[in-house]
Coordinates of C-alpha atoms in Angstrom, one line a residue:
Chain A
M1082 CA 101.1 58.0 146.9
N1083 CA 100.4 58.4 143.4
I1084 CA 100.8 62.0 142.2
V1085 CA 99.2 63.0 138.6
V1086 CA 100.7 66.2 137.2
C1087 CA 98.5 67.9 134.3
V1088 CA 100.8 69.7 132.1
K1089 CA 100.3 71.6 129.0
H1090 CA 102.4 71.9 125.8
V1091 CA 102.5 75.5 124.6
P1092 CA 104.0 77.8 122.2
D1093 CA 107.4 79.1 123.4
A1094 CA 106.4 82.5 125.1
T1095 CA 109.6 84.0 123.9
A1096 CA 108.9 83.4 120.4
N1097 CA 106.8 85.4 117.9
R1098 CA 103.3 83.9 118.8
T1099 CA 100.3 84.2 116.8
F1100 CA 97.0 82.7 116.1
R1101 CA 95.9 80.6 113.1
A1102 CA 93.8 82.9 110.5
S1103 CA 91.6 80.0 109.6
D1104 CA 89.7 79.6 113.0
N1105 CA 91.3 82.1 115.4
T1106 CA 93.0 79.2 117.7
V1107 CA 96.4 79.6 119.0
D1108 CA 99.0 78.8 116.1
R1109 CA 101.1 75.5 117.4
A1110 CA 102.7 74.8 114.3
G1111 CA 104.8 78.2 113.3
V1112 CA 106.4 78.4 116.8
D1113 CA 108.5 75.8 118.5
G1114 CA 106.5 74.1 121.6
L1115 CA 107.6 73.3 125.2
L1116 CA 106.1 72.3 128.6
S1117 CA 104.5 75.1 130.0
E1118 CA 107.1 77.0 132.1
L1119 CA 104.5 77.4 135.0
D1120 CA 103.8 73.5 134.8
E1121 CA 107.4 73.1 135.6
Y1122 CA 106.7 74.0 139.0
A1123 CA 104.0 71.4 139.4
V1124 CA 106.3 68.7 138.0
E1125 CA 108.9 69.8 140.5
E1126 CA 106.7 69.8 143.4
A1127 CA 105.2 66.4 142.4
L1128 CA 109.1 64.9 142.4
K1129 CA 109.8 66.5 145.6
I1130 CA 106.9 65.0 147.3
A1131 CA 107.2 61.8 145.8
E1132 CA 110.9 61.7 146.6
A1133 CA 110.3 62.7 150.2
G1134 CA 108.0 59.5 150.5
D1135 CA 107.3 56.9 148.3
G1136 CA 105.5 58.1 145.3
E1137 CA 104.8 57.6 141.7
V1138 CA 104.6 60.5 139.5
T1139 CA 102.4 60.3 136.4
V1140 CA 102.5 63.3 134.0
L1141 CA 99.0 63.7 132.3
T1142 CA 98.6 65.9 129.0
M1143 CA 96.0 66.5 126.5
G1144 CA 97.0 67.9 122.8
P1145 CA 98.3 67.2 119.6
E1146 CA 100.9 64.9 118.9
P1147 CA 103.9 67.2 119.4
A1148 CA 102.3 67.6 123.2
T1149 CA 104.1 64.3 124.1
D1150 CA 107.2 66.6 124.2
A1151 CA 105.8 68.2 127.4
I1152 CA 105.3 64.6 128.9
R1153 CA 108.9 63.6 127.6
K1154 CA 110.5 66.7 129.4
S1155 CA 108.7 65.8 132.7
L1156 CA 109.8 62.2 132.3
Q1157 CA 113.5 63.5 131.8
M1158 CA 113.1 65.5 134.9
G1159 CA 112.3 62.5 137.0
A1160 CA 108.4 61.7 136.5
H1161 CA 107.6 58.0 136.2
K1162 CA 105.0 57.7 133.4
G1163 CA 102.9 59.7 131.3
V1164 CA 99.6 59.7 129.8
H1165 CA 98.8 61.7 126.6
V1166 CA 95.1 62.2 125.4
S1167 CA 95.3 62.9 121.7
D1168 CA 92.2 63.2 119.2
D1169 CA 91.6 65.5 116.3
A1170 CA 88.0 66.3 117.8
I1171 CA 89.8 68.0 120.8
H1172 CA 91.0 70.9 118.5
G1173 CA 90.0 74.2 119.9
S1174 CA 88.7 73.0 123.2
D1175 CA 88.3 75.8 125.9
A1176 CA 88.9 75.3 129.7
I1177 CA 85.3 73.7 130.2
A1178 CA 86.2 71.1 127.5
T1179 CA 89.8 70.6 128.9
S1180 CA 88.7 69.9 132.3
L1181 CA 86.2 67.4 130.9
V1182 CA 88.7 65.3 129.4
L1183 CA 91.5 65.8 132.1
A1184 CA 88.8 64.6 134.5
A1185 CA 87.7 61.8 132.4
A1186 CA 91.1 60.6 132.3
L1187 CA 92.0 61.0 135.8
K1188 CA 88.9 58.7 136.6
R1189 CA 90.8 55.8 134.8
L1190 CA 93.9 56.8 136.7
E1191 CA 94.9 56.1 140.6
Y1192 CA 95.6 59.4 142.3
D1193 CA 96.0 60.9 145.8
L1194 CA 97.1 63.9 144.7
V1195 CA 96.4 66.0 141.4
L1196 CA 99.1 69.1 140.9
C1197 CA 98.7 71.7 138.4
G1198 CA 100.5 74.9 137.4
M1199 CA 98.7 78.1 138.0
A1200 CA 97.8 79.0 134.7
S1201 CA 98.9 78.1 131.1
T1202 CA 101.4 80.6 129.5
D1203 CA 99.5 80.8 126.5
G1204 CA 95.8 80.8 127.5
V1205 CA 96.6 82.1 130.9
M1206 CA 93.0 81.6 132.2
G1207 CA 94.1 79.7 135.4
L1208 CA 90.6 78.1 135.4
V1209 CA 91.0 74.3 134.7
P1210 CA 92.5 73.2 137.9
A1211 CA 89.3 74.6 139.9
M1212 CA 87.1 72.8 137.1
L1213 CA 89.0 69.7 137.4
A1214 CA 88.2 69.6 141.2
E1215 CA 84.6 70.2 140.7
R1216 CA 84.1 67.5 138.1
L1217 CA 86.0 65.1 140.4
G1218 CA 84.0 66.1 143.5
I1219 CA 87.2 66.6 145.5
P1220 CA 88.9 70.0 147.2
A1221 CA 90.5 72.7 145.1
L1222 CA 93.4 74.3 146.6
T1223 CA 94.7 77.2 144.0
Y1224 CA 97.6 79.2 143.7
A1225 CA 99.8 77.4 146.5
V1226 CA 103.2 78.6 147.3
E1227 CA 103.8 75.7 149.9
V1228 CA 102.5 72.4 149.9
S1229 CA 103.0 69.8 152.5
I1230 CA 101.5 66.3 152.8
D1231 CA 100.6 64.6 156.2
G1232 CA 99.1 61.2 156.1
D1233 CA 95.6 61.6 154.3
R1234 CA 95.8 65.5 154.3
V1235 CA 97.3 68.1 152.4
T1236 CA 98.0 71.7 153.9
V1237 CA 99.1 74.5 151.5
R1238 CA 100.1 78.2 151.8
R1239 CA 98.5 81.1 149.7
D1240 CA 100.2 84.5 149.6
S1241 CA 97.7 87.3 148.9
D1242 CA 98.2 91.3 148.9
T1243 CA 96.2 91.2 152.2
A1244 CA 96.7 87.9 154.1
V1245 CA 98.8 84.4 154.1
E1246 CA 96.4 81.9 154.3
T1247 CA 96.8 78.3 155.3
V1248 CA 94.5 75.7 154.0
V1249 CA 94.0 72.3 154.7
A1250 CA 92.0 69.3 152.8
P1251 CA 91.7 65.9 152.9
L1252 CA 93.1 63.8 150.1
P1253 CA 92.5 63.3 147.2
A1254 CA 92.6 66.9 146.0
V1255 CA 93.5 69.3 143.6
V1256 CA 96.5 71.7 144.0
S1257 CA 97.6 74.4 141.7
V1258 CA 101.2 76.0 142.5
T1259 CA 102.7 79.4 141.6
D1260 CA 106.1 80.1 140.2
Q1261 CA 107.2 81.0 143.8
I1262 CA 106.9 77.3 145.0
N1263 CA 110.5 76.0 144.2
E1264 CA 112.9 76.2 141.4
P1265 CA 112.5 73.6 138.8
R1266 CA 115.4 71.0 138.3
Y1267 CA 117.1 70.6 134.9
P1268 CA 116.9 67.1 133.3
S1269 CA 120.3 65.5 133.6
F1270 CA 121.7 63.3 130.9
K1271 CA 120.9 60.2 133.0
G1272 CA 117.4 61.6 133.2
I1273 CA 117.3 62.1 129.5
M1274 CA 118.5 58.8 128.8
A1275 CA 116.2 57.0 131.5
A1276 CA 113.1 58.7 130.0
K1277 CA 113.5 57.0 126.9
K1278 CA 112.6 53.6 128.6
K1279 CA 109.5 55.3 130.6
P1280 CA 105.9 54.2 129.5
V1281 CA 103.8 56.8 127.9
E1282 CA 100.2 55.8 126.9
T1283 CA 98.1 57.6 124.5
W1284 CA 94.3 57.5 124.8
T1285 CA 91.5 59.0 122.6
L1286 CA 88.0 60.3 123.7
A1287 CA 86.5 57.0 122.7
D1288 CA 88.8 55.4 125.2
L1289 CA 87.6 58.0 127.9
D1290 CA 83.9 57.5 126.7
V1291 CA 83.9 61.4 126.1
D1292 CA 81.3 62.4 123.5
A1293 CA 83.4 64.5 120.6
S1294 CA 80.4 66.7 120.4
Q1295 CA 81.3 68.1 123.9
V1296 CA 84.6 69.3 123.1
G1297 CA 86.5 71.3 120.6
L1298 CA 85.9 74.4 118.9
D1299 CA 82.2 74.2 118.3
A1300 CA 81.4 73.1 121.8
A1301 CA 83.6 75.9 123.3
G1302 CA 81.9 78.7 125.5
T1303 CA 84.4 81.2 124.6
A1304 CA 85.7 82.2 121.3
V1305 CA 88.4 84.6 120.0
T1306 CA 86.5 86.9 117.7
S1307 CA 89.4 89.1 116.3
Y1308 CA 93.1 89.6 117.1
Q1309 CA 95.5 92.0 116.2
A1310 CA 99.5 92.2 116.2
R1311 CA 100.6 94.1 119.2
P1312 CA 101.9 97.6 118.1
P1313 CA 105.5 97.9 118.0
R1314 CA 107.2 99.3 121.2
S1315 CA 107.4 103.1 120.9
S1316 CA 110.5 104.9 121.7
G1317 CA 109.3 106.4 125.1
T1318 CA 110.1 109.9 126.5
V1319 CA 113.1 111.3 127.0
I1320 CA 113.4 114.3 129.4
S1321 CA 116.6 116.5 129.3
D1322 CA 117.1 118.1 132.6
E1323 CA 117.6 121.7 132.3
G1324 CA 116.9 122.7 135.8
D1325 CA 113.2 121.5 135.6
G1326 CA 114.0 117.8 135.0
G1327 CA 112.7 116.7 138.4
V1328 CA 109.3 118.6 138.0
Q1329 CA 109.2 117.0 134.4
L1330 CA 109.6 113.5 135.8
V1331 CA 106.8 113.9 138.3
D1332 CA 104.5 115.4 135.6
F1333 CA 105.4 112.6 133.6
L1334 CA 104.6 109.9 136.2
A1335 CA 101.4 112.0 137.4
A1336 CA 100.0 111.7 133.6
Q1337 CA 100.8 108.0 133.6
K1338 CA 99.0 107.9 137.0
F1339 CA 101.9 106.2 138.7
V1340 CA 101.8 109.0 141.4
Chain B
M523 CA 121.9 68.6 114.3
T524 CA 125.6 67.6 114.5
A525 CA 126.6 64.4 112.9
G526 CA 127.1 61.6 115.1
L527 CA 125.1 63.2 117.9
S528 CA 121.8 61.3 118.9
R529 CA 118.5 62.9 119.6
E530 CA 119.3 62.5 123.3
H531 CA 122.8 64.4 123.1
E532 CA 120.9 67.3 121.3
E533 CA 118.3 67.4 123.9
F534 CA 121.1 67.6 126.5
R535 CA 122.9 70.1 124.7
A536 CA 119.5 72.2 124.8
V537 CA 119.4 71.6 128.7
V538 CA 123.0 72.6 129.3
R539 CA 122.5 75.7 127.1
E540 CA 119.2 76.8 129.1
F541 CA 121.4 76.3 132.2
A542 CA 124.2 78.1 131.1
V543 CA 122.1 81.0 130.0
A544 CA 120.2 81.2 133.1
E545 CA 123.0 80.6 135.8
I546 CA 126.2 81.7 134.2
T547 CA 125.2 84.7 131.7
P548 CA 123.7 87.3 134.0
Y549 CA 126.7 87.3 136.5
I550 CA 129.8 86.4 134.4
A551 CA 130.8 89.7 133.6
E552 CA 131.2 90.7 137.2
W553 CA 132.7 87.6 138.1
D554 CA 135.3 88.0 135.5
K555 CA 136.2 91.6 136.3
K556 CA 136.3 90.3 140.2
H557 CA 138.2 87.2 139.3
Y558 CA 135.9 85.2 141.2
F559 CA 135.5 81.4 141.2
P560 CA 131.6 80.8 141.7
V561 CA 131.4 77.9 143.9
E562 CA 127.5 77.9 143.9
V563 CA 127.8 77.4 139.9
V564 CA 130.0 74.4 140.4
H565 CA 127.4 72.9 142.8
K566 CA 124.8 73.5 140.3
M567 CA 126.5 71.9 137.6
G568 CA 127.0 69.1 139.9
D569 CA 123.3 68.8 140.6
L570 CA 123.0 68.8 136.8
G571 CA 125.2 65.8 136.6
L572 CA 127.7 67.5 134.4
F573 CA 130.9 66.0 136.7
G574 CA 129.4 62.6 136.5
L575 CA 128.8 62.3 133.0
T576 CA 131.3 59.6 132.2
A577 CA 131.6 58.3 135.8
P578 CA 130.0 55.0 136.4
E579 CA 126.6 55.0 138.2
G580 CA 128.1 53.3 141.4
Y581 CA 129.8 56.6 142.1
G582 CA 126.7 58.8 141.3
G583 CA 127.7 59.1 137.7
A584 CA 125.4 58.5 134.7
G585 CA 127.7 56.0 133.0
A586 CA 127.2 57.8 129.6
D587 CA 129.7 58.5 126.9
F588 CA 132.6 60.8 126.2
T589 CA 130.3 62.5 123.7
S590 CA 128.1 63.9 126.1
L591 CA 131.0 65.5 128.3
C592 CA 132.0 67.2 125.0
V593 CA 128.8 68.4 124.5
A594 CA 128.6 69.8 128.0
I595 CA 131.9 71.4 127.7
E596 CA 131.0 73.0 124.4
E597 CA 127.7 74.6 125.8
I598 CA 129.6 75.9 129.0
G599 CA 132.3 77.2 127.0
R600 CA 129.8 79.0 124.7
V601 CA 128.8 81.2 127.7
D602 CA 132.1 81.4 129.5
Q603 CA 135.4 79.6 128.8
A604 CA 136.6 79.6 132.4
L605 CA 133.9 77.7 133.6
G606 CA 134.0 75.6 130.7
I607 CA 137.5 74.8 131.7
T608 CA 136.6 74.0 135.3
L609 CA 134.4 71.4 134.0
E610 CA 137.2 70.0 132.0
A611 CA 139.7 69.8 134.3
A612 CA 137.5 68.8 137.4
V613 CA 136.5 65.5 135.3
G614 CA 139.8 64.9 133.0
L615 CA 142.3 65.9 135.3
G616 CA 140.4 65.6 138.9
I617 CA 138.0 62.7 138.6
N618 CA 139.5 60.5 135.6
P619 CA 142.9 59.6 137.4
I620 CA 141.4 58.5 140.6
L621 CA 138.9 56.6 138.5
T622 CA 141.2 54.9 136.5
F623 CA 144.0 54.4 138.7
G624 CA 142.6 54.6 142.0
N625 CA 141.8 51.3 144.3
D626 CA 138.6 50.7 145.6
E627 CA 139.0 52.4 149.0
Q628 CA 140.4 55.6 147.0
K629 CA 137.6 55.5 144.6
S630 CA 134.9 55.3 147.5
Q631 CA 136.7 57.9 149.6
W632 CA 136.9 60.6 146.8
L633 CA 134.9 60.0 144.0
P634 CA 130.9 60.5 145.3
D635 CA 131.6 64.2 146.3
L636 CA 133.7 64.9 143.1
V637 CA 131.2 63.5 140.9
A638 CA 128.4 65.2 142.8
G639 CA 130.3 68.6 142.2
R640 CA 130.3 69.0 146.0
T641 CA 134.1 69.3 146.0
L642 CA 137.1 69.6 143.2
A643 CA 140.4 67.7 142.8
G644 CA 143.6 69.1 140.9
F645 CA 146.2 67.1 139.4
G646 CA 149.6 68.7 139.8
L647 CA 152.2 67.8 137.3
T648 CA 153.7 71.0 135.8
E649 CA 156.6 72.4 137.9
P650 CA 158.2 76.0 137.5
G651 CA 161.2 74.2 135.9
S652 CA 159.3 71.1 134.0
G653 CA 156.0 70.3 132.1
S654 CA 155.9 67.4 129.8
D655 CA 159.7 66.6 130.6
A656 CA 159.1 64.2 133.0
G657 CA 162.7 63.3 134.0
A658 CA 162.9 67.1 135.1
T659 CA 160.5 66.7 137.7
R660 CA 161.9 68.0 141.0
T661 CA 159.2 67.4 143.6
R662 CA 160.2 64.2 145.6
A663 CA 158.4 61.9 147.8
E664 CA 160.3 59.4 150.0
L665 CA 158.6 56.6 151.7
R666 CA 159.6 56.6 155.3
A667 CA 158.1 54.6 158.1
G668 CA 154.7 53.9 156.3
E669 CA 154.5 57.6 155.3
W670 CA 155.3 59.3 151.9
I671 CA 157.1 62.7 152.5
V672 CA 156.6 65.0 149.8
N673 CA 159.0 68.0 149.3
G674 CA 158.8 70.4 146.1
A675 CA 156.7 72.9 144.3
K676 CA 153.9 72.7 141.2
Q677 CA 152.7 75.6 139.1
F678 CA 149.7 76.3 136.9
I679 CA 147.2 73.6 138.9
T680 CA 143.7 74.0 137.9
N681 CA 141.0 73.7 140.7
S682 CA 143.6 73.2 143.4
G683 CA 142.7 75.7 145.5
S684 CA 139.1 76.7 145.5
A685 CA 137.0 76.7 148.7
I686 CA 136.0 73.2 147.6
T687 CA 139.2 71.5 146.7
S688 CA 139.3 68.2 148.8
V689 CA 142.5 66.6 147.2
V690 CA 145.3 67.2 144.6
V691 CA 147.2 64.2 143.0
V692 CA 150.9 65.1 142.9
T693 CA 153.5 63.7 140.7
A694 CA 156.9 63.3 142.3
K695 CA 160.0 61.6 141.9
T696 CA 160.2 58.5 144.2
G697 CA 163.5 57.1 143.3
E698 CA 165.5 56.1 140.2
R699 CA 165.1 53.2 138.0
A700 CA 167.6 50.7 137.1
D701 CA 168.7 52.4 133.9
G702 CA 169.1 55.9 136.0
R703 CA 165.9 57.6 134.8
A704 CA 163.6 59.0 137.3
E705 CA 161.0 57.2 138.9
I706 CA 157.8 59.1 139.1
S707 CA 154.9 58.2 141.2
A708 CA 151.3 60.2 141.8
I709 CA 150.4 60.7 145.4
L710 CA 147.0 61.8 146.7
V711 CA 147.5 64.9 149.1
P712 CA 144.5 65.7 150.9
N713 CA 143.7 69.5 151.3
G714 CA 144.9 70.8 154.6
T715 CA 147.7 68.4 155.2
P716 CA 150.3 70.0 157.3
G717 CA 153.0 71.6 154.9
F718 CA 150.7 71.6 151.8
L719 CA 150.5 75.4 150.9
V720 CA 148.1 76.7 148.3
E721 CA 149.8 79.8 147.0
P722 CA 147.5 82.8 146.2
A723 CA 145.8 82.5 142.7
Y724 CA 147.4 83.6 139.7
D725 CA 146.8 86.9 137.6
K726 CA 146.1 85.4 134.2
L727 CA 145.4 87.1 131.1
G728 CA 142.2 85.2 130.7
W729 CA 139.8 82.5 132.3
H730 CA 139.5 84.9 135.4
C731 CA 136.8 82.5 136.9
S732 CA 139.2 79.7 136.6
D733 CA 140.9 78.3 139.9
T734 CA 144.7 78.2 139.1
H735 CA 147.5 78.2 141.9
P736 CA 151.0 77.4 142.6
L737 CA 151.4 74.9 145.4
T738 CA 154.3 74.3 147.7
F739 CA 155.0 71.0 149.5
T740 CA 157.2 71.1 152.7
D741 CA 157.4 68.1 154.6
V742 CA 154.1 67.0 153.7
R743 CA 153.3 63.5 155.2
V744 CA 150.5 61.1 153.9
P745 CA 150.2 57.4 154.6
A746 CA 151.6 55.1 152.3
D747 CA 148.2 54.1 150.9
H748 CA 147.8 57.4 149.4
L749 CA 149.9 56.2 146.4
L750 CA 147.6 56.3 143.3
G751 CA 148.3 53.7 141.0
E752 CA 151.4 51.7 140.5
R753 CA 154.6 53.1 142.0
G754 CA 157.1 54.5 139.2
R755 CA 154.1 54.7 136.6
G756 CA 153.0 58.1 137.7
F757 CA 153.9 60.0 134.3
S758 CA 152.7 57.3 132.2
Q759 CA 149.5 57.3 134.0
F760 CA 148.9 60.8 133.3
L761 CA 150.0 60.3 129.7
A762 CA 147.1 57.9 129.3
T763 CA 144.6 60.5 129.9
L764 CA 146.1 63.4 127.8
D765 CA 144.2 62.3 124.3
D766 CA 140.8 62.8 126.1
G767 CA 141.9 66.2 127.4
R768 CA 142.7 67.3 123.9
V769 CA 139.4 66.5 122.7
A770 CA 137.5 68.1 125.4
I771 CA 139.7 71.3 124.8
A772 CA 138.7 71.0 121.2
A773 CA 135.1 71.0 122.6
L774 CA 135.8 74.2 124.4
A775 CA 137.4 75.9 121.5
V776 CA 134.0 75.0 119.5
G777 CA 132.1 76.7 122.1
C778 CA 134.2 79.7 121.7
I779 CA 134.1 79.9 118.0
Q780 CA 130.1 79.4 118.0
A781 CA 129.9 82.4 120.7
C782 CA 132.0 84.5 118.4
L783 CA 129.5 83.6 115.6
D784 CA 126.5 84.3 117.5
M785 CA 127.8 87.5 118.9
S786 CA 129.1 88.6 115.5
V787 CA 125.6 88.0 113.7
E788 CA 123.6 89.8 116.0
Y789 CA 125.9 92.8 116.2
A790 CA 126.4 93.0 112.4
G791 CA 122.5 92.9 111.9
Q792 CA 122.0 95.9 114.6
R793 CA 124.9 98.2 114.5
T794 CA 124.6 100.5 111.3
S795 CA 127.2 102.8 109.6
F796 CA 126.6 104.7 106.3
G797 CA 123.0 104.1 107.0
V798 CA 123.1 100.3 106.5
P799 CA 123.7 97.5 109.1
I800 CA 127.4 96.7 109.0
G801 CA 126.4 93.1 107.8
A802 CA 125.5 94.6 104.6
K803 CA 129.0 95.1 104.1
Q804 CA 130.7 92.2 102.5
G805 CA 134.0 93.1 104.2
V806 CA 132.3 92.2 107.6
A807 CA 129.6 89.6 106.1
F808 CA 132.4 87.6 104.5
Q809 CA 134.3 87.2 107.8
I810 CA 131.4 86.3 109.6
S811 CA 130.8 83.5 107.0
D812 CA 134.3 82.5 107.8
L813 CA 133.4 81.9 111.1
A814 CA 130.4 79.7 110.2
V815 CA 132.8 77.6 108.6
M816 CA 135.2 77.2 111.4
A817 CA 132.4 76.4 113.7
E818 CA 130.8 73.8 111.7
A819 CA 134.4 72.2 110.8
A820 CA 135.8 72.2 114.3
R821 CA 132.6 70.6 115.8
A822 CA 132.8 68.1 113.2
L823 CA 136.4 67.3 113.8
T824 CA 135.6 67.2 117.8
Y825 CA 133.0 65.0 117.6
K826 CA 134.4 62.5 115.2
A827 CA 137.3 62.3 117.7
A828 CA 134.5 61.8 120.5
A829 CA 133.0 59.1 118.4
I830 CA 136.3 57.4 117.6
K831 CA 136.8 57.2 121.6
D832 CA 133.4 56.2 122.4
A833 CA 133.6 53.3 119.7
G834 CA 136.5 52.0 121.4
A835 CA 138.8 52.4 118.4
P836 CA 142.7 51.6 118.7
A837 CA 144.6 54.2 120.6
K838 CA 146.7 55.0 117.6
V839 CA 143.5 56.3 115.6
F840 CA 142.1 58.2 118.7
R841 CA 145.4 60.0 119.3
Q842 CA 145.5 61.3 115.7
A843 CA 142.1 62.3 115.6
A844 CA 142.5 64.0 119.0
A845 CA 145.5 66.0 118.0
V846 CA 143.9 67.1 114.6
A847 CA 140.6 68.2 116.4
K848 CA 142.6 70.2 119.1
L849 CA 144.9 71.8 116.9
Y850 CA 142.2 73.0 114.2
A851 CA 139.6 73.9 116.8
T852 CA 141.7 76.0 119.2
E853 CA 143.9 77.7 116.3
S854 CA 140.3 78.5 114.7
A855 CA 139.2 79.8 118.0
V856 CA 141.9 82.4 118.4
T857 CA 141.2 83.3 115.0
A858 CA 137.5 83.7 115.7
T859 CA 137.9 85.7 118.7
R860 CA 140.2 88.0 116.5
I861 CA 137.3 88.4 113.9
A862 CA 134.7 88.9 116.3
T863 CA 136.6 91.5 117.8
Q864 CA 137.1 93.3 114.9
V865 CA 133.4 93.1 113.8
F866 CA 132.8 94.7 117.0
G867 CA 135.0 97.5 116.0
G868 CA 136.0 99.9 119.0
Y869 CA 133.4 98.2 121.1
G870 CA 135.3 94.8 120.9
F871 CA 138.2 96.4 122.9
M872 CA 135.8 97.3 125.7
E873 CA 135.1 94.8 128.7
E874 CA 131.5 95.9 128.5
Y875 CA 131.0 93.6 125.7
P876 CA 131.6 89.7 126.3
V877 CA 133.7 89.6 123.0
A878 CA 136.7 91.1 124.9
R879 CA 136.4 88.3 127.4
F880 CA 136.5 85.7 124.7
Y881 CA 139.3 87.5 122.9
R882 CA 141.6 87.3 126.2
D883 CA 140.3 83.7 127.0
A884 CA 141.2 82.2 123.5
K885 CA 144.8 82.1 123.7
I886 CA 145.4 79.5 126.4
L887 CA 143.7 76.9 124.0
E888 CA 146.6 76.9 121.6
I889 CA 148.9 76.3 124.8
G890 CA 147.1 74.1 127.4
E891 CA 146.9 70.1 127.1
G892 CA 149.5 70.2 124.7
T893 CA 150.5 73.4 122.5
S894 CA 150.0 73.5 118.9
E895 CA 153.3 72.7 118.4
V896 CA 153.2 69.5 120.2
Q897 CA 150.0 68.7 118.4
R898 CA 151.9 69.1 115.1
I899 CA 154.6 66.7 116.3
L900 CA 151.9 64.1 117.2
I901 CA 150.1 64.3 113.5
A902 CA 153.5 63.9 111.8
R903 CA 154.5 61.0 114.0
G904 CA 150.9 59.8 113.0
L905 CA 151.8 60.1 109.4
G906 CA 154.8 58.2 109.8
L907 CA 157.4 61.2 109.5
P908 CA 160.6 61.2 110.9
V909 CA 159.9 64.2 113.0
E910 CA 162.2 65.2 115.8

């Protein structure tokens, strides 16, 4: 079974992230990048499925040169090979263009199952998995908290506020997974050493027959028009209890519409 | 970047740090307070491959270098020294003697679970009346009708009484040599063997999360094939593993110094007195500068010694480098905890802050795996001095 995991290299969410003043795109240079935390769950799930049967896991990413770190981390966790789509024209691409490029790359790969994280930790749109499935003409099963493979069918569980859904689809299919699905493994030293020898291919837009005018900032359907830094956290409200503390607390919560 | 460490070592360091911060940091204060040995963390360290770093792949190990083990011990020790020593002892005293001196059958029986972190092994050398003085060993083992019958007592034995301890290697007097000196051999005593009693854990100054027990042996019978290595070579076999242990303890001390530095820098930037952060005071800032120098110097000596071992240099060269690293790193660690506690002022004396735990944990570093005095003797001998 061939599993392709789509991953993204993102600025560390715990660092001080910002945009580039020149074109309002995410500043990827000023902050350390890493494999999106939400994509680690997709890699882990792919590895579990592959280990349970006889599977091969390919990691696919799109992004500038440092994005290869996201592939390497996935390979260190245990994925078998990587594909990096890197092209200057990609800079500033939105979800629509991202799905176009990833779909074009997937068409050149063999896959029975495409796994994605539920969203990236930088853009946090969560649209790419569904767009990807649409472009590939295969089913999309999103926000899975459980995935099982039975022959040529995939079954997922989705938890919502109102219901637990069990969804079945024929393979191949695109499945996005949430952070509830598993506990991603840490790469072992053995894994780190083994990753050095695993193959990583780098493809350009030309390799994929994608017209550069369809991607990038100019082709994007969405744009960041302005941004400002989050205001510093205020010190909060301190209520001192002089016999009416309970009433004051309720008044505060009511004013904030918590009760 | 540390000189001598590869990109893979540094990437591994980042992984172990991430692991320690996620799996140990949130719980360690509570575990330390309760003197709780977190078996679940041992299993997770096993899943990460820490116990098997230097073991061959055939037993589930990574076949990696000694440097990678030092990196792991440093990074676990940076978050908690007791779990750092748990790792150090599990490999150096649990796995290595069986790996180095065991026969194929013994290795296949014990190593896969030890390497995976499913079980732990202890090494019983020290006795109430003897440590480095092998001739004073009072524990005896007699070979009768195809069985060793072991009688005696051991003390301060790490990883010997946990819920997952599978076996303890015990040094015992098995006879007398022709020259009248004691013949010491090493014998594998599986946990649960009748007569093998694990006494209640010690109440220690520090290392509260480390599993340390006195052990007693009363007519303990194990088959003759439980002899580990050669009969009469029990003590020299142990000595052969000591130099590794010294460097590993030095790595643990580096983790301690780095923790002191990190905590002090953070606190000195936040805590204000007389309207300025205390880090603005030269009296505080200069001491923290000293911590940074100690961390760098101790780390450099430690990884130099590890690199010497990995390069397969002569034992004499490695012994000297190991003693130098152990002496400097551990004495610096004790100094570093004293400085860090001083930076924290009154809070440094409160268990609420981890700096107090490091202060309690550091002292043993100057004692275990050869005291500072022993290291000075070794270094002096290495210099060719006729030291007693």
